[in-house]
PDB file of C-alpha atoms in Angstrom:
ATOM      1  CA  MET P   1       9.907 -29.407  -5.849  1.00 44.00           C
ATOM      2  CA  PRO P   2       8.011 -28.008  -2.945  1.00 43.00           C
ATOM      3  CA  HIS P   3       4.637 -26.794  -2.395  1.00 42.00           C
ATOM      4  CA  ARG P   4       3.292 -23.895  -4.346  1.00 41.00           C
ATOM      5  CA  ALA P   5       0.788 -21.373  -3.530  1.00 40.00           C
ATOM      6  CA  VAL P   6      -2.603 -21.129  -5.211  1.00 36.00           C
ATOM      7  CA  VAL P   7      -2.911 -17.950  -6.788  1.00 35.00           C
ATOM      8  CA  ARG P   8      -6.070 -16.582  -7.086  1.00 34.00           C
ATOM      9  CA  PRO P   9      -8.428 -13.418  -8.342  1.00 34.00           C
ATOM     10  CA  LEU P  10      -8.304 -11.113  -5.440  1.00 39.00           C
ATOM     11  CA  GLY P  11     -11.081  -8.671  -4.841  1.00 37.00           C
ATOM     12  CA  THR P  12     -15.258  -9.342  -5.296  1.00 31.00           C
ATOM     13  CA  THR P  13     -15.813  -5.520  -4.743  1.00 34.00           C
ATOM     14  CA  GLN P  14     -17.613  -3.440  -7.197  1.00 35.00           C
ATOM     15  CA  SER P  15     -16.394  -1.286  -9.631  1.00 35.00           C
ATOM     16  CA  ASP P  16     -15.523   2.212  -8.049  1.00 37.00           C
ATOM     17  CA  PRO P  17     -17.285   4.904 -10.445  1.00 34.00           C
ATOM     18  CA  GLY P  18     -14.432   7.403  -9.434  1.00 40.00           C
ATOM     19  CA  VAL P  19     -11.406   4.922 -11.416  1.00 43.00           C
ATOM     20  CA  VAL P  20     -13.085   3.132 -14.127  1.00 41.00           C
ATOM     21  CA  GLU P  21     -15.769   0.935 -15.366  1.00 40.00           C
ATOM     22  CA  LYS P  22     -15.841  -1.924 -14.543  1.00 40.00           C
ATOM     23  CA  LYS P  23     -15.849  -3.279 -18.642  1.00 40.00           C
ATOM     24  CA  LEU P  24     -13.312  -0.669 -19.423  1.00 39.00           C
ATOM     25  CA  GLN P  25     -10.481  -2.242 -16.578  1.00 43.00           C
ATOM     26  CA  SER P  26      -7.357  -4.439 -17.447  1.00 44.00           C
ATOM     27  CA  VAL P  27      -7.091  -7.077 -15.445  1.00 45.00           C
ATOM     28  CA  GLY P  28      -4.178  -7.426 -12.636  1.00 50.00           C
ATOM     29  CA  PHE P  29      -1.375  -8.714 -12.519  1.00 53.00           C
ATOM     30  CA  LEU P  30      -2.942 -11.274  -9.450  1.00 58.00           C
ATOM     31  CA  ASP P  31      -6.283 -11.968 -11.456  1.00 53.00           C
ATOM     32  CA  SER P  32      -4.672 -12.794 -14.606  1.00 47.00           C
ATOM     33  CA  LEU P  33      -2.905 -16.454 -12.635  1.00 44.00           C
ATOM     34  CA  PRO P  34      -5.202 -19.076 -12.775  1.00 36.00           C
ATOM     35  CA  ASN P  35      -6.750 -20.750 -10.157  1.00 37.00           C
ATOM     36  CA  ASP P  36      -4.236 -23.904 -10.520  1.00 35.00           C
ATOM     37  CA  ASP P  37      -1.335 -22.042 -11.801  1.00 36.00           C
ATOM     38  CA  LEU P  38       0.690 -22.623  -9.045  1.00 33.00           C
ATOM     39  CA  PHE P  39       1.839 -18.996  -8.907  1.00 37.00           C
ATOM     40  CA  GLY P  40       2.300 -17.918 -13.485  1.00 39.00           C
ATOM     41  CA  SER P  41       4.174 -19.650 -15.165  1.00 38.00           C
ATOM     42  CA  ALA P  42       5.678 -16.599 -16.385  1.00 41.00           C
ATOM     43  CA  ILE P  43       7.793 -16.249 -13.246  1.00 46.00           C
ATOM     44  CA  HIS P  44       8.337 -20.017 -13.570  1.00 47.00           C
ATOM     45  CA  ASP P  45      10.166 -19.731 -16.444  1.00 45.00           C
ATOM     46  CA  GLN P  46      12.420 -17.612 -15.732  1.00 49.00           C
ATOM     47  CA  ILE P  47      14.260 -18.917 -12.839  1.00 48.00           C
ATOM     48  CA  ASP P  48      16.812 -20.756 -14.786  1.00 45.00           C
ATOM     49  CA  GLY P  49      19.726 -18.797 -14.569  1.00 45.00           C
ATOM     50  CA  LEU P  50      18.667 -16.298 -11.828  1.00 51.00           C
ATOM     51  CA  LYS P  51      20.570 -17.287  -9.445  1.00 48.00           C
ATOM     52  CA  ASN P  52      23.965 -15.556  -9.600  1.00 49.00           C
ATOM     53  CA  ASP P  53      21.770 -12.062 -10.278  1.00 63.00           C
ATOM     54  CA  PHE P  54      19.049 -12.617  -6.559  1.00 65.00           C
ATOM     55  CA  GLY P  55      21.943 -14.403  -4.829  1.00 72.00           C
ATOM     56  CA  VAL P  56      20.621 -17.978  -4.140  1.00 74.00           C
ATOM     57  CA  SER P  57      19.197 -20.456  -6.023  1.00 80.00           C
ATOM     58  CA  ALA P  58      16.309 -21.112  -7.864  1.00 82.00           C
ATOM     59  CA  VAL P  59      14.973 -23.511  -5.222  1.00 86.00           C
ATOM     60  CA  ASP P  60      15.830 -21.156  -2.597  1.00 87.00           C
ATOM     61  CA  LEU P  61      14.108 -18.784  -4.527  1.00 87.00           C
ATOM     62  CA  GLU P  62      10.976 -20.512  -5.162  1.00 89.00           C
ATOM     63  CA  ARG P  63      10.996 -21.001  -1.135  1.00 91.00           C
ATOM     64  CA  ILE P  64      11.065 -17.500  -1.028  1.00 91.00           C
ATOM     65  CA  HIS P  65       8.894 -16.629  -3.407  1.00 92.00           C
ATOM     66  CA  ASP P  66       6.268 -19.157  -2.078  1.00 92.00           C
ATOM     67  CA  ALA P  67       6.730 -17.577   1.463  1.00 93.00           C
ATOM     68  CA  SER P  68       6.170 -14.397   0.247  1.00 93.00           C
ATOM     69  CA  PHE P  69       3.038 -14.661  -1.262  1.00 94.00           C
ATOM     70  CA  LYS P  70       1.383 -16.630   1.347  1.00 94.00           C
ATOM     71  CA  ARG P  71       2.573 -13.251   3.551  1.00 94.00           C
ATOM     72  CA  ALA P  72       0.826 -11.153   2.101  1.00 95.00           C
ATOM     73  CA  LYS P  73      -2.317 -13.464   1.287  1.00 94.00           C
ATOM     74  CA  ASP P  74      -2.365 -13.986   5.271  1.00 95.00           C
ATOM     75  CA  SER P  75      -1.777 -10.125   6.951  1.00 95.00           C
ATOM     76  CA  GLN P  76      -4.097  -7.761   7.505  1.00 94.00           C
ATOM     77  CA  LEU P  77      -5.466  -4.919   5.087  1.00 95.00           C
ATOM     78  CA  PRO P  78      -4.327  -1.435   6.749  1.00 93.00           C
ATOM     79  CA  SER P  79      -6.638   0.476   8.574  1.00 86.00           C
ATOM     80  CA  GLY P  80      -9.339   2.095   6.066  1.00 86.00           C
ATOM     81  CA  GLY P  81      -9.304  -1.591   4.597  1.00 93.00           C
ATOM     82  CA  ALA P  82      -8.027  -1.666   0.605  1.00 96.00           C
ATOM     83  CA  TYR P  83      -7.763   1.688  -1.765  1.00 95.00           C
ATOM     84  CA  MET P  84     -11.045   2.919  -3.022  1.00 91.00           C
ATOM     85  CA  GLY P  85      -9.253   5.788  -5.104  1.00 88.00           C
ATOM     86  CA  HIS P  86     -10.640   9.001  -6.036  1.00 80.00           C
ATOM     87  CA  VAL P  87     -13.669   7.921  -3.387  1.00 80.00           C
ATOM     88  CA  ASP P  88     -11.361   6.808  -0.755  1.00 84.00           C
ATOM     89  CA  SER P  89     -11.115   8.976   2.689  1.00 79.00           C
ATOM     90  CA  ARG P  90      -7.568   9.129   2.856  1.00 83.00           C
ATOM     91  CA  SER P  91      -4.700  10.544   0.078  1.00 83.00           C
ATOM     92  CA  ILE P  92      -2.438   8.256  -1.599  1.00 89.00           C
ATOM     93  CA  ASP P  93       0.367   9.382   0.672  1.00 86.00           C
ATOM     94  CA  MET P  94      -1.367   8.036   4.039  1.00 86.00           C
ATOM     95  CA  PHE P  95      -2.643   5.081   2.418  1.00 92.00           C
ATOM     96  CA  LEU P  96       1.311   4.092   1.312  1.00 94.00           C
ATOM     97  CA  GLN P  97       2.208   4.828   5.405  1.00 89.00           C
ATOM     98  CA  ALA P  98      -0.372   2.311   6.121  1.00 91.00           C
ATOM     99  CA  VAL P  99       0.651  -0.690   3.690  1.00 96.00           C
ATOM    100  CA  LYS P 100       4.105   0.251   4.759  1.00 94.00           C
ATOM    101  CA  ARG P 101       3.662  -0.384   8.710  1.00 90.00           C
ATOM    102  CA  ALA P 102       2.734  -4.127   7.603  1.00 92.00           C
ATOM    103  CA  PRO P 103       4.535  -5.945   9.810  1.00 88.00           C
ATOM    104  CA  GLY P 104       6.272  -8.306   7.122  1.00 87.00           C
ATOM    105  CA  TRP P 105       7.227  -5.314   4.222  1.00 94.00           C
ATOM    106  CA  SER P 106      10.873  -4.713   5.301  1.00 92.00           C
ATOM    107  CA  VAL P 107      11.828  -8.629   6.485  1.00 87.00           C
ATOM    108  CA  GLY P 108      13.479 -11.165   5.191  1.00 85.00           C
ATOM    109  CA  VAL P 109      14.984 -12.370   2.224  1.00 85.00           C
ATOM    110  CA  MET P 110      14.020  -9.939  -0.955  1.00 91.00           C
ATOM    111  CA  PRO P 111      11.783  -8.660   0.730  1.00 94.00           C
ATOM    112  CA  GLU P 112      10.147  -6.206  -2.853  1.00 95.00           C
ATOM    113  CA  LEU P 113       8.285 -10.059  -3.243  1.00 94.00           C
ATOM    114  CA  PHE P 114       6.294  -9.495  -0.459  1.00 96.00           C
ATOM    115  CA  GLN P 115       5.803  -5.719  -0.841  1.00 96.00           C
ATOM    116  CA  ALA P 116       4.891  -6.153  -4.480  1.00 96.00           C
ATOM    117  CA  TYR P 117       1.871  -8.522  -3.413  1.00 96.00           C
ATOM    118  CA  TYR P 118       0.553  -7.123  -0.263  1.00 97.00           C
ATOM    119  CA  LEU P 119       0.630  -3.889  -1.886  1.00 97.00           C
ATOM    120  CA  GLU P 120      -1.808  -5.517  -4.541  1.00 96.00           C
ATOM    121  CA  PHE P 121      -3.781  -7.259  -2.023  1.00 96.00           C
ATOM    122  CA  CYS P 122      -4.074  -3.529  -0.778  1.00 97.00           C
ATOM    123  CA  LEU P 123      -5.888  -2.356  -4.068  1.00 96.00           C
ATOM    124  CA  ASP P 124      -9.854  -2.249  -4.218  1.00 94.00           C
ATOM    125  CA  ALA P 125     -10.624  -4.507  -7.490  1.00 92.00           C
ATOM    126  CA  SER P 126     -11.319  -1.564  -9.895  1.00 88.00           C
ATOM    127  CA  VAL P 127      -7.729   0.498  -8.853  1.00 92.00           C
ATOM    128  CA  ARG P 128      -5.976  -2.745  -9.056  1.00 93.00           C
ATOM    129  CA  GLY P 129      -7.295  -3.049 -12.596  1.00 90.00           C
ATOM    130  CA  VAL P 130      -6.044   0.349 -13.301  1.00 89.00           C
ATOM    131  CA  ILE P 131      -2.477   0.493 -11.552  1.00 93.00           C
ATOM    132  CA  THR P 132      -1.904  -2.767 -12.471  1.00 92.00           C
ATOM    133  CA  GLY P 133      -1.950  -2.505 -16.778  1.00 91.00           C
ATOM    134  CA  ILE P 134      -0.231   0.564 -16.102  1.00 93.00           C
ATOM    135  CA  VAL P 135       2.588  -1.057 -14.451  1.00 95.00           C
ATOM    136  CA  ASP P 136       2.227  -4.035 -16.712  1.00 94.00           C
ATOM    137  CA  LYS P 137       2.468  -1.521 -19.593  1.00 93.00           C
ATOM    138  CA  GLU P 138       6.156   0.398 -17.722  1.00 95.00           C
ATOM    139  CA  LEU P 139       7.592  -3.686 -16.628  1.00 95.00           C
ATOM    140  CA  LYS P 140       7.071  -4.532 -20.642  1.00 94.00           C
ATOM    141  CA  GLU P 141       8.557  -1.378 -21.809  1.00 95.00           C
ATOM    142  CA  ARG P 142      11.838  -1.897 -19.522  1.00 95.00           C
ATOM    143  CA  GLY P 143      12.008  -5.617 -20.650  1.00 94.00           C
ATOM    144  CA  LEU P 144      12.070  -7.040 -17.006  1.00 92.00           C
ATOM    145  CA  LYS P 145       9.972 -10.010 -16.812  1.00 88.00           C
ATOM    146  CA  GLY P 146       9.088 -12.967 -13.880  1.00 88.00           C
ATOM    147  CA  TYR P 147      11.227 -12.159 -10.532  1.00 88.00           C
ATOM    148  CA  TYR P 148      12.814  -9.154 -12.338  1.00 90.00           C
ATOM    149  CA  ALA P 149       9.521  -7.963 -12.602  1.00 92.00           C
ATOM    150  CA  LEU P 150       8.293  -9.015  -9.445  1.00 92.00           C
ATOM    151  CA  SER P 151      11.335  -7.826  -7.815  1.00 92.00           C
ATOM    152  CA  ALA P 152      10.615  -4.021  -9.644  1.00 95.00           C
ATOM    153  CA  ARG P 153       6.479  -4.176  -9.325  1.00 96.00           C
ATOM    154  CA  ALA P 154       6.369  -2.863  -5.635  1.00 96.00           C
ATOM    155  CA  ALA P 155       8.211   0.651  -6.591  1.00 96.00           C
ATOM    156  CA  CYS P 156       6.253   0.730 -10.121  1.00 96.00           C
ATOM    157  CA  ILE P 157       2.774   0.180  -8.235  1.00 97.00           C
ATOM    158  CA  GLU P 158       3.383   2.962  -5.794  1.00 96.00           C
ATOM    159  CA  SER P 159       4.762   5.144  -9.088  1.00 94.00           C
ATOM    160  CA  ALA P 160       1.730   4.501 -10.934  1.00 94.00           C
ATOM    161  CA  LEU P 161      -0.715   5.062  -7.562  1.00 94.00           C
ATOM    162  CA  ARG P 162       0.734   8.850  -6.977  1.00 90.00           C
ATOM    163  CA  ALA P 163       0.531  10.046 -10.598  1.00 87.00           C
ATOM    164  CA  ARG P 164      -3.271   8.724 -10.994  1.00 86.00           C
ATOM    165  CA  PHE P 165      -3.708   9.783  -7.194  1.00 87.00           C
ATOM    166  CA  GLU P 166      -2.007  12.838  -6.146  1.00 79.00           C
ATOM    167  CA  SER P 167      -4.675  15.755  -6.750  1.00 68.00           C
ATOM    168  CA  ILE P 168      -5.393  18.754  -5.367  1.00 59.00           C
ATOM    169  CA  ASN P 169      -8.315  17.191  -4.101  1.00 58.00           C
ATOM    170  CA  SER P 170      -6.325  14.713  -2.594  1.00 61.00           C
ATOM    171  CA  HIS P 171      -4.598  17.559  -1.371  1.00 66.00           C
ATOM    172  CA  ARG P 172      -7.247  18.591  -0.073  1.00 70.00           C
ATOM    173  CA  ILE P 173      -8.866  15.278   1.548  1.00 68.00           C
ATOM    174  CA  LEU P 174      -5.740  15.787   3.422  1.00 71.00           C
ATOM    175  CA  ALA P 175      -5.753  19.012   4.759  1.00 76.00           C
ATOM    176  CA  ASP P 176      -9.412  19.120   6.200  1.00 77.00           C
ATOM    177  CA  ARG P 177      -7.768  15.468   7.499  1.00 76.00           C
ATOM    178  CA  TRP P 178      -5.819  17.736   9.556  1.00 82.00           C
ATOM    179  CA  GLU P 179      -8.140  20.531  11.135  1.00 84.00           C
ATOM    180  CA  SER P 180     -10.970  18.169  11.688  1.00 84.00           C
ATOM    181  CA  LEU P 181      -8.286  15.481  13.746  1.00 85.00           C
ATOM    182  CA  ARG P 182     -10.427  14.652  16.677  1.00 88.00           C
ATOM    183  CA  TRP P 183      -9.496  12.000  20.299  1.00 88.00           C
ATOM    184  CA  ASN P 184     -12.690  10.883  20.961  1.00 84.00           C
ATOM    185  CA  ILE P 185     -13.179  10.233  24.738  1.00 82.00           C
ATOM    186  CA  ALA P 186     -13.789   6.369  24.027  1.00 82.00           C
ATOM    187  CA  ASP P 187     -11.201   5.625  22.372  1.00 82.00           C
ATOM    188  CA  ASP P 188      -7.868   4.630  23.038  1.00 84.00           C
ATOM    189  CA  PHE P 189      -5.167   8.062  23.009  1.00 85.00           C
ATOM    190  CA  GLU P 190      -2.264   6.111  21.458  1.00 85.00           C
ATOM    191  CA  LYS P 191      -3.910   4.661  18.478  1.00 82.00           C
ATOM    192  CA  PHE P 192      -5.390   8.306  18.523  1.00 86.00           C
ATOM    193  CA  TYR P 193      -1.585   9.346  18.556  1.00 86.00           C
ATOM    194  CA  LEU P 194       0.001   7.588  16.044  1.00 84.00           C
ATOM    195  CA  GLU P 195      -2.703   8.643  13.984  1.00 82.00           C
ATOM    196  CA  PHE P 196      -2.312  12.256  14.814  1.00 86.00           C
ATOM    197  CA  GLN P 197       1.890  11.699  13.644  1.00 86.00           C
ATOM    198  CA  GLU P 198       0.768  10.043  10.529  1.00 81.00           C
ATOM    199  CA  VAL P 199      -1.659  13.042   9.144  1.00 81.00           C
ATOM    200  CA  ARG P 200       1.106  15.031  10.560  1.00 86.00           C
ATOM    201  CA  ASP P 201       4.343  13.442   8.658  1.00 84.00           C
ATOM    202  CA  SER P 202       1.851  13.236   5.334  1.00 77.00           C
ATOM    203  CA  TYR P 203       0.556  16.878   5.863  1.00 79.00           C
ATOM    204  CA  SER P 204       4.348  17.935   6.458  1.00 83.00           C
ATOM    205  CA  ARG P 205       5.316  16.205   2.467  1.00 77.00           C
ATOM    206  CA  GLN P 206       2.322  17.140   1.278  1.00 72.00           C
ATOM    207  CA  ARG P 207       3.837  20.651   1.575  1.00 76.00           C
ATOM    208  CA  GLN P 208       6.596  20.267   0.813  1.00 71.00           C
ATOM    209  CA  GLN P 209       7.875  22.050   4.975  1.00 78.00           C
ATOM    210  CA  GLU P 210       7.991  20.433   8.259  1.00 83.00           C
ATOM    211  CA  LEU P 211       4.714  22.282  10.293  1.00 84.00           C
ATOM    212  CA  GLN P 212       6.461  24.259  13.010  1.00 84.00           C
ATOM    213  CA  GLY P 213       6.264  22.876  16.682  1.00 85.00           C
ATOM    214  CA  ALA P 214       3.521  25.926  17.965  1.00 86.00           C
ATOM    215  CA  ASP P 215       1.494  24.289  14.832  1.00 85.00           C
ATOM    216  CA  VAL P 216       1.712  21.200  15.912  1.00 87.00           C
ATOM    217  CA  VAL P 217       1.136  21.817  19.704  1.00 86.00           C
ATOM    218  CA  GLU P 218      -2.246  23.655  18.612  1.00 86.00           C
ATOM    219  CA  ARG P 219      -3.362  21.432  16.470  1.00 88.00           C
ATOM    220  CA  LEU P 220      -2.764  18.460  18.815  1.00 87.00           C
ATOM    221  CA  PHE P 221      -4.643  20.240  22.314  1.00 84.00           C
ATOM    222  CA  GLY P 222      -7.240  21.488  19.035  1.00 87.00           C
ATOM    223  CA  ALA P 223      -8.175  17.467  19.059  1.00 87.00           C
ATOM    224  CA  LEU P 224      -8.906  17.167  22.729  1.00 87.00           C
ATOM    225  CA  THR P 225     -11.359  17.837  24.630  1.00 82.00           C
ATOM    226  CA  LYS P 226     -11.066  20.797  26.780  1.00 79.00           C
ATOM    227  CA  GLU P 227     -10.710  19.890  30.196  1.00 79.00           C
ATOM    228  CA  LEU P 228      -8.354  17.199  29.338  1.00 78.00           C
ATOM    229  CA  ALA P 229      -6.509  20.538  27.190  1.00 74.00           C
ATOM    230  CA  ASP P 230      -6.915  22.666  30.494  1.00 74.00           C
ATOM    231  CA  ARG P 231      -5.591  20.107  32.223  1.00 74.00           C
ATOM    232  CA  LEU P 232      -2.578  19.256  30.015  1.00 68.00           C
ATOM    233  CA  ILE P 233      -2.393  23.721  30.131  1.00 69.00           C
ATOM    234  CA  ARG P 234      -1.832  23.413  34.079  1.00 68.00           C
ATOM    235  CA  GLN P 235       0.141  20.499  34.300  1.00 61.00           C
ATOM    236  CA  TYR P 236       2.868  21.645  31.960  1.00 51.00           C
TER     237      TYR P 236
END
């Protein structure tokens, strides 16, 4: 049998008061796996007979799972760190965009396994406890277990996050973020421009309407120093 990754509880931060009190949090999928478990009997009990459904042998399926978990565990958190729920400065859309830019998000065989683990790793412990409780219930009601449940897990987590945190308040956060974008001359301009594009795309999706080109240019110039903006206007 191949060496299997040890799953350990994630997150040591305190409860997010904007989400739920610690004592009321449910146990997350990753947190529920014992430290000495290979990666949960709930997963391995479902291996037999799955090779026809997934197109790989049971041994290869285990290897893919091990590699997916290890890559997720070793991957860096998105810019801004773990998502903190209502107290986070990012909208849920901005957070999910950042998560999906992870190098391994759509790479390899069965990327949905990596996605399930990585997305859960990217949630603060308080948020994870709430969201995974919702997701576990949904997957159970759908009759999904083991690898079937894990394959559907990332999509369920995203859906639960959007349902809980896409609010009027989060919309206001994104609108304020768009209006307040500024480039600090001490920072790398390419990094700033990437952030500008992310906020633009998120704001457009939130509005359900593309921003007009003139509005985008005006906002970009407004984010630059006056000297640079004046120089660009004269040049172009």
